[in-house]
Amino acid sequence: MAPPVSDVQQISAPIETSEALEYRELLAEVRLKDKHKPQIDGWLQEFQIVVMAIKNDKKSCDLTDQLWLKSAKVPIIQEPFPVSGDHHFQTPSVCHIIGGYALGTSLRAPEVLIDMAIEMPAKCWQRQDCLNHRYHRKRALYLCHILQSLKTSPLIGSAKFQYINGHHMRPVVVIAPSDQRLAKRFRVSLTAYPESDGKAFRWIRFIPEKNNIRSNWWQPMTGQTADGDSDGDDSQEVPTPVYNASIQHDLNLVSNHEVVAEAVKQWAPLRDSLILLKVWLKQRRLDREFGFSTSKWDLEGVSMTEDLNQPLGYYLSYFPVVFIDGSGYHNVLWDVTIDSYDRLRHESRLTIASLDSGSGFESTFLREITFETKFDVLFKISVPSLLKSSKVGDISQDIRDQCGDTVTAFVGHL
């Protein structure tokens, strides 16, 4: 079943109307100018050489042995702290430019954010690394090693951790060039994903019904050590669909980019449509999520392939919104809440009605509509009060699935 594209077509349709000049002017204003690309590409080539020159560690260390960290702090929650496994840094096997810059859909203001993905070699991984936060801890330590190494390079002005959509399981290293002229034009968002040889990461381990955070590790009984690295029968365990999908996301990162790149290559107008969609999202402060007005991905789901591992209804029993990628296993909307999806559909309906009226260009692309101006009444929840709530105990399984992020787990129930 192919994903609906009618809404994107409606947004891009006015390019063929009398308003074509307005759209062309807008596209020329927001897209990255070609004259800047040679400088950016030159810096990226030098940066890739620096990253690929970081040497292998001579020996491994336990995941809990973090004394080697000098100028970087592990950017994820490490609770419980005791865990099996080791960290052994290996030079990245490959480095990819992905996302908007590679597709030609980057917005230039305030500065271009260029996505770069480095592959962690198979030698970094062990068979049970999908269990008990080991994957996320290894990935975070790998990025810490990269960050510490980059800070000594004269090419780098600054390097610090940030989070994709504020999700603590998805840290990236954001790098600014030392050349101030270039630093005003772009940043690099560096992420890491695993090379999979089919041993450490088997697809069947990540279907939503599987558990990859064992109870005897998460909440060990009195006198029991926090280990629980058993890869045996998990039928008595509570499923961890969000945790599983967070690992799947990284496994499919480059292949899903390649699908979009091929679509842009085959259908040239899609590039401009994606730029316009980004402008629309940015003006509404919705550029952290995505969605379409007439879709029913919360009720029916959608897939990019007919070769599904399970029916769409199966995935809807674990996630509020479902869009299965070409692998037939992974829901790319695993971290989208139903509230975000409903708001996106609402804004999409308003936009399409405005465009259909023939006078919606300004309200769609030029007028900023922030969250604060959208509503009459706003209220703020105190995090300390939230953590003291008696309801925290009721969502303990969701907190486990969110790798200890109580706030994110709680927000899903508001």
mmCIF file of C-alpha atoms in Angstrom:
data_model
loop_
_atom_site.group_PDB
_atom_site.id
_atom_site.type_symbol
_atom_site.label_atom_id
_atom_site.label_comp_id
_atom_site.label_asym_id
_atom_site.label_seq_id
_atom_site.Cartn_x
_atom_site.Cartn_y
_atom_site.Cartn_z
ATOM 1 C CA MET A 1 0.000 0.000 0.000
ATOM 2 C CA ALA A 2 1.595 3.260 -1.114
ATOM 3 C CA PRO A 3 1.500 6.266 1.273
ATOM 4 C CA PRO A 4 -0.978 9.040 0.384
ATOM 5 C CA VAL A 5 0.629 11.969 -1.394
ATOM 6 C CA SER A 6 -2.499 13.937 -2.282
ATOM 7 C CA ASP A 7 -1.795 16.600 0.325
ATOM 8 C CA VAL A 8 1.761 17.212 -0.919
ATOM 9 C CA GLN A 9 0.386 17.418 -4.453
ATOM 10 C CA GLN A 10 -2.183 19.999 -3.310
ATOM 11 C CA ILE A 11 0.537 22.103 -1.682
ATOM 12 C CA SER A 12 2.748 21.989 -4.768
ATOM 13 C CA ALA A 13 -0.093 22.394 -7.279
ATOM 14 C CA PRO A 14 -0.136 26.231 -7.162
ATOM 15 C CA ILE A 15 3.348 26.236 -8.720
ATOM 16 C CA GLU A 16 1.556 25.606 -12.018
ATOM 17 C CA THR A 17 -0.970 28.452 -11.461
ATOM 18 C CA SER A 18 -0.846 32.231 -11.743
ATOM 19 C CA GLU A 19 0.806 32.368 -8.319
ATOM 20 C CA ALA A 20 3.909 30.673 -9.707
ATOM 21 C CA LEU A 21 6.028 33.805 -9.283
ATOM 22 C CA GLU A 22 5.283 33.993 -5.547
ATOM 23 C CA TYR A 23 6.318 30.395 -5.058
ATOM 24 C CA ARG A 24 9.470 30.767 -7.116
ATOM 25 C CA GLU A 25 10.468 33.846 -5.109
ATOM 26 C CA LEU A 26 9.814 32.053 -1.835
ATOM 27 C CA LEU A 27 11.857 29.016 -2.907
ATOM 28 C CA ALA A 28 14.736 31.252 -4.009
ATOM 29 C CA GLU A 29 14.652 33.047 -0.649
ATOM 30 C CA VAL A 30 14.639 30.006 1.656
ATOM 31 C CA ARG A 31 16.804 27.456 -0.143
ATOM 32 C CA LEU A 32 20.578 27.293 0.217
ATOM 33 C CA LYS A 33 22.309 29.337 -2.479
ATOM 34 C CA ASP A 34 24.435 27.340 -4.916
ATOM 35 C CA LYS A 35 27.373 29.741 -4.538
ATOM 36 C CA HIS A 36 27.857 28.637 -0.901
ATOM 37 C CA LYS A 37 27.893 24.902 -1.606
ATOM 38 C CA PRO A 38 31.534 24.566 -2.804
ATOM 39 C CA GLN A 39 32.821 26.056 0.475
ATOM 40 C CA ILE A 40 30.519 23.856 2.542
ATOM 41 C CA ASP A 41 31.375 20.736 0.540
ATOM 42 C CA GLY A 42 35.088 21.453 0.918
ATOM 43 C CA TRP A 43 34.765 21.727 4.710
ATOM 44 C CA LEU A 44 32.663 18.543 4.866
ATOM 45 C CA GLN A 45 35.330 16.614 2.943
ATOM 46 C CA GLU A 46 38.020 17.786 5.375
ATOM 47 C CA PHE A 47 35.779 16.960 8.325
ATOM 48 C CA GLN A 48 35.102 13.440 7.053
ATOM 49 C CA ILE A 49 38.864 12.879 6.784
ATOM 50 C CA VAL A 50 39.271 13.992 10.423
ATOM 51 C CA VAL A 51 36.499 11.644 11.622
ATOM 52 C CA MET A 52 37.783 8.668 9.634
ATOM 53 C CA ALA A 53 41.304 9.266 11.019
ATOM 54 C CA ILE A 54 40.257 8.667 14.650
ATOM 55 C CA LYS A 55 42.184 5.562 15.632
ATOM 56 C CA ASN A 56 40.923 2.300 17.103
ATOM 57 C CA ASP A 57 41.208 1.749 20.832
ATOM 58 C CA LYS A 58 43.907 -0.800 21.619
ATOM 59 C CA LYS A 59 41.732 -2.525 24.200
ATOM 60 C CA SER A 60 38.141 -2.616 25.372
ATOM 61 C CA CYS A 61 36.697 -1.527 28.709
ATOM 62 C CA ASP A 62 33.516 -2.336 30.594
ATOM 63 C CA LEU A 63 30.513 -0.139 29.790
ATOM 64 C CA THR A 64 30.558 0.991 33.420
ATOM 65 C CA ASP A 65 34.252 1.948 33.278
ATOM 66 C CA GLN A 66 33.972 5.563 32.151
ATOM 67 C CA LEU A 67 37.081 7.092 33.728
ATOM 68 C CA TRP A 68 38.448 7.722 30.227
ATOM 69 C CA LEU A 69 35.824 10.430 29.734
ATOM 70 C CA LYS A 70 37.587 13.754 30.218
ATOM 71 C CA SER A 71 35.734 16.433 28.259
ATOM 72 C CA ALA A 72 32.426 14.725 27.510
ATOM 73 C CA LYS A 73 29.525 13.627 29.692
ATOM 74 C CA VAL A 74 27.467 10.575 28.736
ATOM 75 C CA PRO A 75 24.329 12.156 27.211
ATOM 76 C CA ILE A 76 21.779 9.505 28.218
ATOM 77 C CA ILE A 77 20.142 8.277 31.416
ATOM 78 C CA GLN A 78 22.240 5.403 32.804
ATOM 79 C CA GLU A 79 19.871 3.806 35.274
ATOM 80 C CA PRO A 80 20.343 1.146 36.478
ATOM 81 C CA PHE A 81 24.045 1.858 36.084
ATOM 82 C CA PRO A 82 25.412 -1.738 36.327
ATOM 83 C CA VAL A 83 25.177 -3.447 32.950
ATOM 84 C CA SER A 84 27.056 -6.160 31.068
ATOM 85 C CA GLY A 85 29.084 -5.575 27.911
ATOM 86 C CA ASP A 86 32.101 -3.574 26.858
ATOM 87 C CA HIS A 87 33.026 -0.486 24.880
ATOM 88 C CA HIS A 88 35.733 -0.861 22.254
ATOM 89 C CA PHE A 89 36.045 2.115 19.923
ATOM 90 C CA GLN A 90 36.671 1.256 16.288
ATOM 91 C CA THR A 91 37.232 3.764 13.476
ATOM 92 C CA PRO A 92 33.931 4.376 11.632
ATOM 93 C CA SER A 93 33.599 2.048 8.663
ATOM 94 C CA VAL A 94 31.839 4.649 6.510
ATOM 95 C CA CYS A 95 30.525 8.204 6.716
ATOM 96 C CA HIS A 96 27.350 9.366 4.929
ATOM 97 C CA ILE A 97 25.812 12.777 4.282
ATOM 98 C CA ILE A 98 22.053 12.234 4.639
ATOM 99 C CA GLY A 99 18.911 14.295 5.133
ATOM 100 C CA GLY A 100 17.990 17.644 3.649
ATOM 101 C CA TYR A 101 21.454 18.759 2.521
ATOM 102 C CA ALA A 102 22.006 15.570 0.532
ATOM 103 C CA LEU A 103 18.484 15.835 -0.940
ATOM 104 C CA GLY A 104 18.790 19.525 -1.801
ATOM 105 C CA THR A 105 15.888 20.475 0.493
ATOM 106 C CA SER A 106 17.730 22.351 3.264
ATOM 107 C CA LEU A 107 16.404 25.686 4.494
ATOM 108 C CA ARG A 108 19.173 28.238 4.849
ATOM 109 C CA ALA A 109 17.861 30.258 7.811
ATOM 110 C CA PRO A 110 19.069 30.654 10.478
ATOM 111 C CA GLU A 111 21.757 28.206 9.357
ATOM 112 C CA VAL A 112 21.742 24.916 7.487
ATOM 113 C CA LEU A 113 21.845 21.804 9.663
ATOM 114 C CA ILE A 114 23.691 19.076 7.758
ATOM 115 C CA ASP A 115 23.036 15.495 8.857
ATOM 116 C CA MET A 116 26.026 13.173 8.849
ATOM 117 C CA ALA A 117 25.802 9.492 9.820
ATOM 118 C CA ILE A 118 28.845 7.422 10.764
ATOM 119 C CA GLU A 119 28.702 3.630 10.833
ATOM 120 C CA MET A 120 29.902 1.843 13.960
ATOM 121 C CA PRO A 121 31.721 -1.305 12.735
ATOM 122 C CA ALA A 122 30.404 -4.784 13.520
ATOM 123 C CA LYS A 123 33.420 -5.322 15.804
ATOM 124 C CA CYS A 124 31.857 -2.837 18.245
ATOM 125 C CA TRP A 125 28.881 -5.098 18.850
ATOM 126 C CA GLN A 126 28.082 -8.296 20.712
ATOM 127 C CA ARG A 127 25.174 -10.674 20.282
ATOM 128 C CA GLN A 128 23.105 -9.428 23.236
ATOM 129 C CA ASP A 129 23.625 -5.703 22.754
ATOM 130 C CA CYS A 130 19.938 -5.182 22.039
ATOM 131 C CA LEU A 131 19.214 -5.913 25.735
ATOM 132 C CA ASN A 132 19.035 -3.631 28.774
ATOM 133 C CA HIS A 133 20.080 -0.281 27.319
ATOM 134 C CA ARG A 134 23.384 -1.716 26.117
ATOM 135 C CA TYR A 135 22.808 -0.505 22.563
ATOM 136 C CA HIS A 136 22.075 3.089 23.587
ATOM 137 C CA ARG A 137 24.937 3.142 26.093
ATOM 138 C CA LYS A 138 27.436 1.855 23.515
ATOM 139 C CA ARG A 139 26.238 4.356 20.939
ATOM 140 C CA ALA A 140 26.441 7.219 23.462
ATOM 141 C CA LEU A 141 29.985 6.240 24.525
ATOM 142 C CA TYR A 142 30.999 5.969 20.877
ATOM 143 C CA LEU A 143 29.770 9.547 20.279
ATOM 144 C CA CYS A 144 31.586 10.663 23.456
ATOM 145 C CA HIS A 145 34.830 9.266 22.032
ATOM 146 C CA ILE A 146 34.179 11.098 18.740
ATOM 147 C CA LEU A 147 33.377 14.368 20.545
ATOM 148 C CA GLN A 148 36.536 14.246 22.670
ATOM 149 C CA SER A 149 38.661 13.545 19.602
ATOM 150 C CA LEU A 150 37.098 16.362 17.570
ATOM 151 C CA LYS A 151 37.771 19.006 20.214
ATOM 152 C CA THR A 152 41.493 18.901 19.390
ATOM 153 C CA SER A 153 40.932 19.561 15.678
ATOM 154 C CA PRO A 154 41.589 23.120 14.388
ATOM 155 C CA LEU A 155 38.734 22.530 11.955
ATOM 156 C CA ILE A 156 36.193 22.512 14.798
ATOM 157 C CA GLY A 157 34.906 25.632 16.543
ATOM 158 C CA SER A 158 32.555 23.865 18.937
ATOM 159 C CA ALA A 159 31.107 20.399 19.500
ATOM 160 C CA LYS A 160 28.293 19.582 21.899
ATOM 161 C CA PHE A 161 25.476 17.129 22.424
ATOM 162 C CA GLN A 162 21.903 17.855 21.419
ATOM 163 C CA TYR A 163 18.851 15.613 21.126
ATOM 164 C CA ILE A 164 16.664 14.764 18.144
ATOM 165 C CA ASN A 165 13.146 15.985 19.023
ATOM 166 C CA GLY A 166 14.308 16.302 22.632
ATOM 167 C CA HIS A 167 14.455 12.495 22.933
ATOM 168 C CA HIS A 168 17.152 11.445 25.380
ATOM 169 C CA MET A 169 17.721 8.114 23.589
ATOM 170 C CA ARG A 170 18.676 9.982 20.411
ATOM 171 C CA PRO A 171 21.708 12.190 21.174
ATOM 172 C CA VAL A 172 23.735 13.662 18.325
ATOM 173 C CA VAL A 173 26.929 15.740 18.271
ATOM 174 C CA VAL A 174 26.340 19.196 16.781
ATOM 175 C CA ILE A 175 29.518 20.692 15.333
ATOM 176 C CA ALA A 176 30.258 24.255 14.263
ATOM 177 C CA PRO A 177 33.248 25.097 12.024
ATOM 178 C CA SER A 178 36.072 27.196 13.477
ATOM 179 C CA ASP A 179 35.847 29.479 10.420
ATOM 180 C CA GLN A 180 33.289 32.065 11.574
ATOM 181 C CA ARG A 181 32.094 32.765 8.043
ATOM 182 C CA LEU A 182 31.186 29.102 7.625
ATOM 183 C CA ALA A 183 29.811 28.859 11.178
ATOM 184 C CA LYS A 184 27.207 31.480 10.254
ATOM 185 C CA ARG A 185 26.004 29.299 7.393
ATOM 186 C CA PHE A 186 25.813 25.745 8.735
ATOM 187 C CA ARG A 187 26.187 23.227 11.527
ATOM 188 C CA VAL A 188 26.759 19.474 11.281
ATOM 189 C CA SER A 189 24.576 17.046 13.206
ATOM 190 C CA LEU A 190 26.633 13.884 13.663
ATOM 191 C CA THR A 191 24.823 10.646 14.481
ATOM 192 C CA ALA A 192 25.994 7.033 14.706
ATOM 193 C CA TYR A 193 24.298 3.847 13.558
ATOM 194 C CA PRO A 194 25.367 0.193 13.741
ATOM 195 C CA GLU A 195 26.819 -1.936 10.987
ATOM 196 C CA SER A 196 24.762 -5.093 11.253
ATOM 197 C CA ASP A 197 26.100 -8.509 10.347
ATOM 198 C CA GLY A 198 22.828 -10.204 11.306
ATOM 199 C CA LYS A 199 24.269 -11.579 14.571
ATOM 200 C CA ALA A 200 24.051 -8.740 17.092
ATOM 201 C CA PHE A 201 20.827 -7.312 15.627
ATOM 202 C CA ARG A 202 18.259 -9.781 14.336
ATOM 203 C CA TRP A 203 15.070 -8.188 12.996
ATOM 204 C CA ILE A 204 12.826 -10.548 14.931
ATOM 205 C CA ARG A 205 14.192 -9.091 18.188
ATOM 206 C CA PHE A 206 12.662 -5.689 17.439
ATOM 207 C CA ILE A 207 9.028 -6.451 16.630
ATOM 208 C CA PRO A 208 6.793 -4.560 19.108
ATOM 209 C CA GLU A 209 5.729 -7.580 21.158
ATOM 210 C CA LYS A 210 9.321 -8.435 22.129
ATOM 211 C CA ASN A 211 10.899 -7.421 25.426
ATOM 212 C CA ASN A 212 14.482 -6.150 25.402
ATOM 213 C CA ILE A 213 14.618 -4.647 28.911
ATOM 214 C CA ARG A 214 14.572 -7.525 31.384
ATOM 215 C CA SER A 215 12.754 -7.155 34.715
ATOM 216 C CA ASN A 216 15.598 -8.699 36.717
ATOM 217 C CA TRP A 217 17.902 -5.983 35.336
ATOM 218 C CA TRP A 218 15.481 -3.052 35.495
ATOM 219 C CA GLN A 219 14.241 -3.811 39.019
ATOM 220 C CA PRO A 220 16.374 -6.612 40.484
ATOM 221 C CA MET A 221 15.057 -8.429 43.539
ATOM 222 C CA THR A 222 16.785 -7.971 46.904
ATOM 223 C CA GLY A 223 20.159 -9.685 46.869
ATOM 224 C CA GLN A 224 20.102 -10.019 43.065
ATOM 225 C CA THR A 225 22.617 -8.255 40.814
ATOM 226 C CA ALA A 226 21.376 -6.051 37.988
ATOM 227 C CA ASP A 227 22.358 -8.295 35.106
ATOM 228 C CA GLY A 228 19.485 -9.986 33.323
ATOM 229 C CA ASP A 229 21.276 -10.341 29.987
ATOM 230 C CA SER A 230 19.334 -13.436 29.043
ATOM 231 C CA ASP A 231 18.431 -13.824 25.391
ATOM 232 C CA GLY A 232 16.023 -16.672 26.103
ATOM 233 C CA ASP A 233 12.241 -16.799 26.384
ATOM 234 C CA ASP A 234 10.740 -13.352 27.051
ATOM 235 C CA SER A 235 7.091 -14.423 26.852
ATOM 236 C CA GLN A 236 6.534 -13.540 30.529
ATOM 237 C CA GLU A 237 8.029 -10.081 30.105
ATOM 238 C CA VAL A 238 6.223 -6.834 29.241
ATOM 239 C CA PRO A 239 6.784 -5.709 25.601
ATOM 240 C CA THR A 240 9.109 -2.737 24.996
ATOM 241 C CA PRO A 241 7.894 -1.406 21.612
ATOM 242 C CA VAL A 242 9.335 2.131 21.927
ATOM 243 C CA TYR A 243 12.755 0.880 23.016
ATOM 244 C CA ASN A 244 12.770 -1.682 20.181
ATOM 245 C CA ALA A 245 11.767 0.917 17.592
ATOM 246 C CA SER A 246 14.462 3.340 18.784
ATOM 247 C CA ILE A 247 17.093 0.756 17.787
ATOM 248 C CA GLN A 248 15.297 -0.102 14.541
ATOM 249 C CA HIS A 249 15.336 3.574 13.646
ATOM 250 C CA ASP A 250 19.136 3.562 13.602
ATOM 251 C CA LEU A 251 19.381 0.241 11.764
ATOM 252 C CA ASN A 252 17.194 1.661 8.968
ATOM 253 C CA LEU A 253 18.594 5.198 9.010
ATOM 254 C CA VAL A 254 20.622 5.140 5.787
ATOM 255 C CA SER A 255 18.334 2.811 3.827
ATOM 256 C CA ASN A 256 15.305 5.032 4.517
ATOM 257 C CA HIS A 257 17.281 8.086 3.392
ATOM 258 C CA GLU A 258 18.127 6.250 0.164
ATOM 259 C CA VAL A 259 14.421 5.570 -0.476
ATOM 260 C CA VAL A 260 13.621 9.291 -0.230
ATOM 261 C CA ALA A 261 16.671 10.201 -2.332
ATOM 262 C CA GLU A 262 15.544 7.855 -5.087
ATOM 263 C CA ALA A 263 12.023 9.338 -5.025
ATOM 264 C CA VAL A 264 13.444 12.882 -5.342
ATOM 265 C CA LYS A 265 15.658 11.720 -8.207
ATOM 266 C CA GLN A 266 12.733 10.183 -10.105
ATOM 267 C CA TRP A 267 10.266 13.029 -9.495
ATOM 268 C CA ALA A 268 11.952 16.444 -9.617
ATOM 269 C CA PRO A 269 8.945 18.508 -8.290
ATOM 270 C CA LEU A 270 9.143 16.559 -5.021
ATOM 271 C CA ARG A 271 12.237 18.527 -3.997
ATOM 272 C CA ASP A 272 10.394 21.868 -4.161
ATOM 273 C CA SER A 273 7.357 20.315 -2.464
ATOM 274 C CA LEU A 274 9.528 19.161 0.437
ATOM 275 C CA ILE A 275 11.043 22.646 0.802
ATOM 276 C CA LEU A 276 7.566 24.201 0.901
ATOM 277 C CA LEU A 277 6.456 21.607 3.427
ATOM 278 C CA LYS A 278 9.447 22.454 5.635
ATOM 279 C CA VAL A 279 8.576 26.171 5.469
ATOM 280 C CA TRP A 280 4.985 25.364 6.409
ATOM 281 C CA LEU A 281 6.093 23.248 9.372
ATOM 282 C CA LYS A 282 8.638 25.837 10.514
ATOM 283 C CA GLN A 283 6.110 28.676 10.488
ATOM 284 C CA ARG A 284 3.881 26.621 12.791
ATOM 285 C CA ARG A 285 6.756 25.384 14.968
ATOM 286 C CA LEU A 286 5.818 21.884 13.842
ATOM 287 C CA ASP A 287 9.161 21.075 12.231
ATOM 288 C CA ARG A 288 9.797 18.435 14.883
ATOM 289 C CA GLU A 289 6.885 16.307 13.712
ATOM 290 C CA PHE A 290 5.055 15.560 10.468
ATOM 291 C CA GLY A 291 1.637 14.489 9.214
ATOM 292 C CA PHE A 292 -1.132 15.033 6.638
ATOM 293 C CA SER A 293 -4.699 16.293 6.817
ATOM 294 C CA THR A 294 -6.748 13.425 5.371
ATOM 295 C CA SER A 295 -4.561 10.553 6.511
ATOM 296 C CA LYS A 296 -5.812 7.931 8.960
ATOM 297 C CA TRP A 297 -2.489 6.635 10.163
ATOM 298 C CA ASP A 298 -3.917 6.466 13.717
ATOM 299 C CA LEU A 299 -6.838 4.257 12.661
ATOM 300 C CA GLU A 300 -5.664 2.300 9.632
ATOM 301 C CA GLY A 301 -1.903 2.797 9.452
ATOM 302 C CA VAL A 302 0.047 2.852 6.208
ATOM 303 C CA SER A 303 2.985 0.930 4.761
ATOM 304 C CA MET A 304 5.572 1.451 2.038
ATOM 305 C CA THR A 305 5.521 -2.266 1.252
ATOM 306 C CA GLU A 306 2.983 -5.056 0.947
ATOM 307 C CA ASP A 307 5.513 -7.496 2.399
ATOM 308 C CA LEU A 308 4.680 -6.752 6.034
ATOM 309 C CA ASN A 309 6.038 -8.750 8.940
ATOM 310 C CA GLN A 310 2.651 -8.294 10.666
ATOM 311 C CA PRO A 311 -0.704 -6.696 9.674
ATOM 312 C CA LEU A 312 -0.990 -2.938 10.235
ATOM 313 C CA GLY A 313 -3.523 -3.553 13.005
ATOM 314 C CA TYR A 314 -0.829 -5.382 14.952
ATOM 315 C CA TYR A 315 1.400 -2.284 14.994
ATOM 316 C CA LEU A 316 -1.556 -0.046 15.912
ATOM 317 C CA SER A 317 -1.988 -2.080 19.088
ATOM 318 C CA TYR A 318 1.457 -0.853 20.203
ATOM 319 C CA PHE A 319 1.771 2.641 18.650
ATOM 320 C CA PRO A 320 -0.785 5.484 18.324
ATOM 321 C CA VAL A 321 0.356 6.339 14.756
ATOM 322 C CA VAL A 322 1.764 3.852 12.226
ATOM 323 C CA PHE A 323 3.811 4.245 9.024
ATOM 324 C CA ILE A 324 5.819 1.097 8.221
ATOM 325 C CA ASP A 325 8.968 1.588 6.140
ATOM 326 C CA GLY A 326 10.210 -0.558 3.260
ATOM 327 C CA SER A 327 11.697 -3.189 5.579
ATOM 328 C CA GLY A 328 8.186 -4.289 6.556
ATOM 329 C CA TYR A 329 9.203 -4.203 10.233
ATOM 330 C CA HIS A 330 9.812 -0.644 11.405
ATOM 331 C CA ASN A 331 7.249 2.038 12.294
ATOM 332 C CA VAL A 332 9.007 5.307 11.428
ATOM 333 C CA LEU A 333 6.430 7.224 13.525
ATOM 334 C CA TRP A 334 7.298 5.298 16.692
ATOM 335 C CA ASP A 335 7.928 8.479 18.702
ATOM 336 C CA VAL A 336 4.985 10.571 17.413
ATOM 337 C CA THR A 337 2.210 11.117 19.965
ATOM 338 C CA ILE A 338 -1.459 11.166 19.016
ATOM 339 C CA ASP A 339 -1.687 14.802 20.171
ATOM 340 C CA SER A 340 1.094 15.859 17.789
ATOM 341 C CA TYR A 341 -0.513 13.915 14.956
ATOM 342 C CA ASP A 342 -3.971 15.432 15.582
ATOM 343 C CA ARG A 343 -2.529 18.954 15.656
ATOM 344 C CA LEU A 344 -0.700 18.352 12.380
ATOM 345 C CA ARG A 345 -3.873 17.118 10.709
ATOM 346 C CA HIS A 346 -5.789 20.107 12.036
ATOM 347 C CA GLU A 347 -3.219 22.556 10.659
ATOM 348 C CA SER A 348 -3.119 20.649 7.360
ATOM 349 C CA ARG A 349 -6.893 20.925 6.902
ATOM 350 C CA LEU A 350 -6.789 24.669 7.565
ATOM 351 C CA THR A 351 -3.920 25.107 5.109
ATOM 352 C CA ILE A 352 -5.516 23.139 2.273
ATOM 353 C CA ALA A 353 -8.814 25.029 2.725
ATOM 354 C CA SER A 354 -6.880 28.303 2.584
ATOM 355 C CA LEU A 355 -4.979 27.264 -0.555
ATOM 356 C CA ASP A 356 -8.163 26.071 -2.226
ATOM 357 C CA SER A 357 -9.688 29.503 -1.627
ATOM 358 C CA GLY A 358 -6.974 31.003 -3.839
ATOM 359 C CA SER A 359 -5.695 33.439 -1.215
ATOM 360 C CA GLY A 360 -3.701 31.267 1.132
ATOM 361 C CA PHE A 361 -0.103 31.919 0.117
ATOM 362 C CA GLU A 362 0.631 34.492 2.824
ATOM 363 C CA SER A 363 -1.105 32.617 5.664
ATOM 364 C CA THR A 364 0.487 29.336 4.591
ATOM 365 C CA PHE A 365 4.121 30.301 4.074
ATOM 366 C CA LEU A 366 4.768 33.836 5.334
ATOM 367 C CA ARG A 367 2.804 34.128 8.587
ATOM 368 C CA GLU A 368 4.305 32.636 11.730
ATOM 369 C CA ILE A 369 1.833 30.790 13.959
ATOM 370 C CA THR A 370 3.501 29.795 17.209
ATOM 371 C CA PHE A 371 2.159 27.415 19.834
ATOM 372 C CA GLU A 372 1.688 30.339 22.230
ATOM 373 C CA THR A 373 -0.415 32.389 19.795
ATOM 374 C CA LYS A 374 -2.531 29.400 18.773
ATOM 375 C CA PHE A 375 -4.253 28.982 22.135
ATOM 376 C CA ASP A 376 -6.067 31.251 24.606
ATOM 377 C CA VAL A 377 -5.014 29.418 27.762
ATOM 378 C CA LEU A 378 -1.681 27.704 28.507
ATOM 379 C CA PHE A 379 -0.616 25.881 31.662
ATOM 380 C CA LYS A 380 2.782 24.622 32.748
ATOM 381 C CA ILE A 381 3.442 21.395 34.629
ATOM 382 C CA SER A 382 6.281 21.471 37.152
ATOM 383 C CA VAL A 383 8.697 18.569 36.538
ATOM 384 C CA PRO A 384 9.541 18.132 40.273
ATOM 385 C CA SER A 385 5.821 17.942 41.062
ATOM 386 C CA LEU A 386 5.332 15.516 38.212
ATOM 387 C CA LEU A 387 8.036 13.192 39.500
ATOM 388 C CA LYS A 388 6.458 13.187 42.992
ATOM 389 C CA SER A 389 3.034 12.265 41.632
ATOM 390 C CA SER A 390 1.469 9.041 42.891
ATOM 391 C CA LYS A 391 0.653 8.235 39.258
ATOM 392 C CA VAL A 392 4.319 7.571 38.472
ATOM 393 C CA GLY A 393 3.957 4.069 39.856
ATOM 394 C CA ASP A 394 1.065 3.412 37.477
ATOM 395 C CA ILE A 395 3.237 4.005 34.419
ATOM 396 C CA SER A 396 6.320 2.087 35.523
ATOM 397 C CA GLN A 397 6.216 -0.106 32.405
ATOM 398 C CA ASP A 398 6.182 2.980 30.150
ATOM 399 C CA ILE A 399 9.101 4.473 32.091
ATOM 400 C CA ARG A 400 11.005 1.238 31.471
ATOM 401 C CA ASP A 401 10.154 1.397 27.763
ATOM 402 C CA GLN A 402 11.408 5.014 27.646
ATOM 403 C CA CYS A 403 14.759 3.991 29.221
ATOM 404 C CA GLY A 404 13.999 5.766 32.492
ATOM 405 C CA ASP A 405 12.675 9.032 31.007
ATOM 406 C CA THR A 406 9.782 9.603 33.433
ATOM 407 C CA VAL A 407 8.694 12.926 31.917
ATOM 408 C CA THR A 408 8.327 11.557 28.374
ATOM 409 C CA ALA A 409 6.493 8.508 29.698
ATOM 410 C CA PHE A 410 4.138 10.699 31.727
ATOM 411 C CA VAL A 411 3.380 13.113 28.885
ATOM 412 C CA GLY A 412 2.049 10.206 26.829
ATOM 413 C CA HIS A 413 -0.734 9.784 29.397
ATOM 414 C CA LEU A 414 -1.791 13.429 29.716
#
